[in-house]
Amino acid sequence: MKTETKRSIGAIIGLSTGIALMWALKLYGLVPGFIFGAGGAVAGGILGEKWNSPVAKRIPTQPVDQDADHQKPSSHTHEH
């Protein structure tokens, strides 16, 4: 699934959650609708973006070299 798709799904879920929270708090009108709707959409988009991140998957982006500290200096380097 593409990053944009996950971000869009997150934004739609966040928008729905924001509006549901607004209704649960018995706040009605244009301004609360804007605040809860926009806030929920932004938060959902951010969470959707994080859903795709390597940290969320716990997958390293580059292979870890276990012997990096124990490598011998290269014999091809000459200091002049």
Short mmCIF file of the C-alpha atoms (twelve columns), coordinates in Angstrom:
data_MODEL
# 
_entry.id   MODEL 
# 
loop_
_atom_site.group_PDB 
_atom_site.id 
_atom_site.type_symbol 
_atom_site.label_atom_id 
_atom_site.label_alt_id 
_atom_site.label_comp_id 
_atom_site.label_asym_id 
_atom_site.label_seq_id 
_atom_site.Cartn_x 
_atom_site.Cartn_y 
_atom_site.Cartn_z 
_atom_site.pdbx_PDB_model_num 
ATOM 1  C CA . MET A 1  0.000   0.000  0.000  1 
ATOM 2  C CA . LYS A 2  1.347   3.432  -0.917 1 
ATOM 3  C CA . THR A 3  2.203   6.090  1.638  1 
ATOM 4  C CA . GLU A 4  -0.401  8.460  0.187  1 
ATOM 5  C CA . THR A 5  -3.105  5.824  0.560  1 
ATOM 6  C CA . LYS A 6  -2.242  5.217  4.199  1 
ATOM 7  C CA . ARG A 7  -2.163  8.958  4.853  1 
ATOM 8  C CA . SER A 8  -5.586  9.365  3.231  1 
ATOM 9  C CA . ILE A 9  -7.078  6.476  5.203  1 
ATOM 10 C CA . GLY A 10 -5.666  7.951  8.408  1 
ATOM 11 C CA . ALA A 11 -7.098  11.382 7.576  1 
ATOM 12 C CA . ILE A 12 -10.573 9.968  6.914  1 
ATOM 13 C CA . ILE A 13 -10.508 7.961  10.155 1 
ATOM 14 C CA . GLY A 14 -9.218  11.020 12.039 1 
ATOM 15 C CA . LEU A 15 -11.940 13.226 10.569 1 
ATOM 16 C CA . SER A 16 -14.617 10.725 11.595 1 
ATOM 17 C CA . THR A 17 -13.118 10.391 15.072 1 
ATOM 18 C CA . GLY A 18 -12.910 14.168 15.484 1 
ATOM 19 C CA . ILE A 19 -16.535 14.687 14.505 1 
ATOM 20 C CA . ALA A 20 -17.657 11.800 16.768 1 
ATOM 21 C CA . LEU A 21 -15.711 13.332 19.668 1 
ATOM 22 C CA . MET A 22 -17.335 16.707 18.972 1 
ATOM 23 C CA . TRP A 23 -20.805 15.136 19.104 1 
ATOM 24 C CA . ALA A 24 -19.896 13.161 22.248 1 
ATOM 25 C CA . LEU A 25 -18.898 16.420 23.958 1 
ATOM 26 C CA . LYS A 26 -22.206 17.962 22.763 1 
ATOM 27 C CA . LEU A 27 -20.469 20.744 20.866 1 
ATOM 28 C CA . TYR A 28 -22.298 21.782 17.724 1 
ATOM 29 C CA . GLY A 29 -21.760 24.437 15.107 1 
ATOM 30 C CA . LEU A 30 -19.402 25.561 12.411 1 
ATOM 31 C CA . VAL A 31 -16.376 26.496 14.539 1 
ATOM 32 C CA . PRO A 32 -16.284 23.308 16.666 1 
ATOM 33 C CA . GLY A 33 -16.873 21.289 13.495 1 
ATOM 34 C CA . PHE A 34 -13.927 22.988 11.846 1 
ATOM 35 C CA . ILE A 35 -11.644 22.572 14.866 1 
ATOM 36 C CA . PHE A 36 -12.489 18.928 15.569 1 
ATOM 37 C CA . GLY A 37 -12.692 17.975 11.887 1 
ATOM 38 C CA . ALA A 38 -9.446  19.642 10.844 1 
ATOM 39 C CA . GLY A 39 -7.631  18.520 13.997 1 
ATOM 40 C CA . GLY A 40 -8.798  14.952 13.535 1 
ATOM 41 C CA . ALA A 41 -7.876  14.922 9.856  1 
ATOM 42 C CA . VAL A 42 -4.382  16.284 10.515 1 
ATOM 43 C CA . ALA A 43 -3.770  13.910 13.427 1 
ATOM 44 C CA . GLY A 44 -5.081  10.973 11.391 1 
ATOM 45 C CA . GLY A 45 -2.881  11.917 8.440  1 
ATOM 46 C CA . ILE A 46 0.168   12.065 10.693 1 
ATOM 47 C CA . LEU A 47 -0.674  8.673  12.214 1 
ATOM 48 C CA . GLY A 48 -1.239  7.267  8.737  1 
ATOM 49 C CA . GLU A 49 2.198   8.533  7.738  1 
ATOM 50 C CA . LYS A 50 3.753   6.923  10.821 1 
ATOM 51 C CA . TRP A 51 1.968   3.675  9.971  1 
ATOM 52 C CA . ASN A 52 4.222   3.435  6.928  1 
ATOM 53 C CA . SER A 53 7.487   4.398  8.633  1 
ATOM 54 C CA . PRO A 54 10.293  1.854  9.127  1 
ATOM 55 C CA . VAL A 55 10.288  2.575  12.876 1 
ATOM 56 C CA . ALA A 56 6.674   1.451  13.124 1 
ATOM 57 C CA . LYS A 57 7.546   -1.752 11.268 1 
ATOM 58 C CA . ARG A 58 10.663  -2.286 13.409 1 
ATOM 59 C CA . ILE A 59 12.680  -2.933 10.269 1 
ATOM 60 C CA . PRO A 60 16.142  -1.396 10.042 1 
ATOM 61 C CA . THR A 61 16.606  0.783  6.975  1 
ATOM 62 C CA . GLN A 62 20.183  -0.417 6.502  1 
ATOM 63 C CA . PRO A 63 21.750  -3.720 7.496  1 
ATOM 64 C CA . VAL A 64 23.607  -3.558 10.774 1 
ATOM 65 C CA . ASP A 65 27.284  -4.481 10.446 1 
ATOM 66 C CA . GLN A 66 28.203  -6.372 13.601 1 
ATOM 67 C CA . ASP A 67 31.934  -6.272 12.821 1 
ATOM 68 C CA . ALA A 68 32.144  -2.527 12.087 1 
ATOM 69 C CA . ASP A 69 34.101  -1.833 15.303 1 
ATOM 70 C CA . HIS A 70 36.524  -4.696 14.740 1 
ATOM 71 C CA . GLN A 71 37.609  -3.956 11.184 1 
ATOM 72 C CA . LYS A 72 41.303  -3.647 10.526 1 
ATOM 73 C CA . PRO A 73 42.562  -0.491 8.844  1 
ATOM 74 C CA . SER A 74 42.984  -0.858 5.132  1 
ATOM 75 C CA . SER A 75 46.539  -1.466 3.917  1 
ATOM 76 C CA . HIS A 76 45.825  0.598  0.808  1 
ATOM 77 C CA . THR A 77 45.866  3.940  2.627  1 
ATOM 78 C CA . HIS A 78 49.137  5.811  2.642  1 
ATOM 79 C CA . GLU A 79 49.667  9.055  4.468  1 
ATOM 80 C CA . HIS A 80 52.043  11.540 2.847  1 
# 
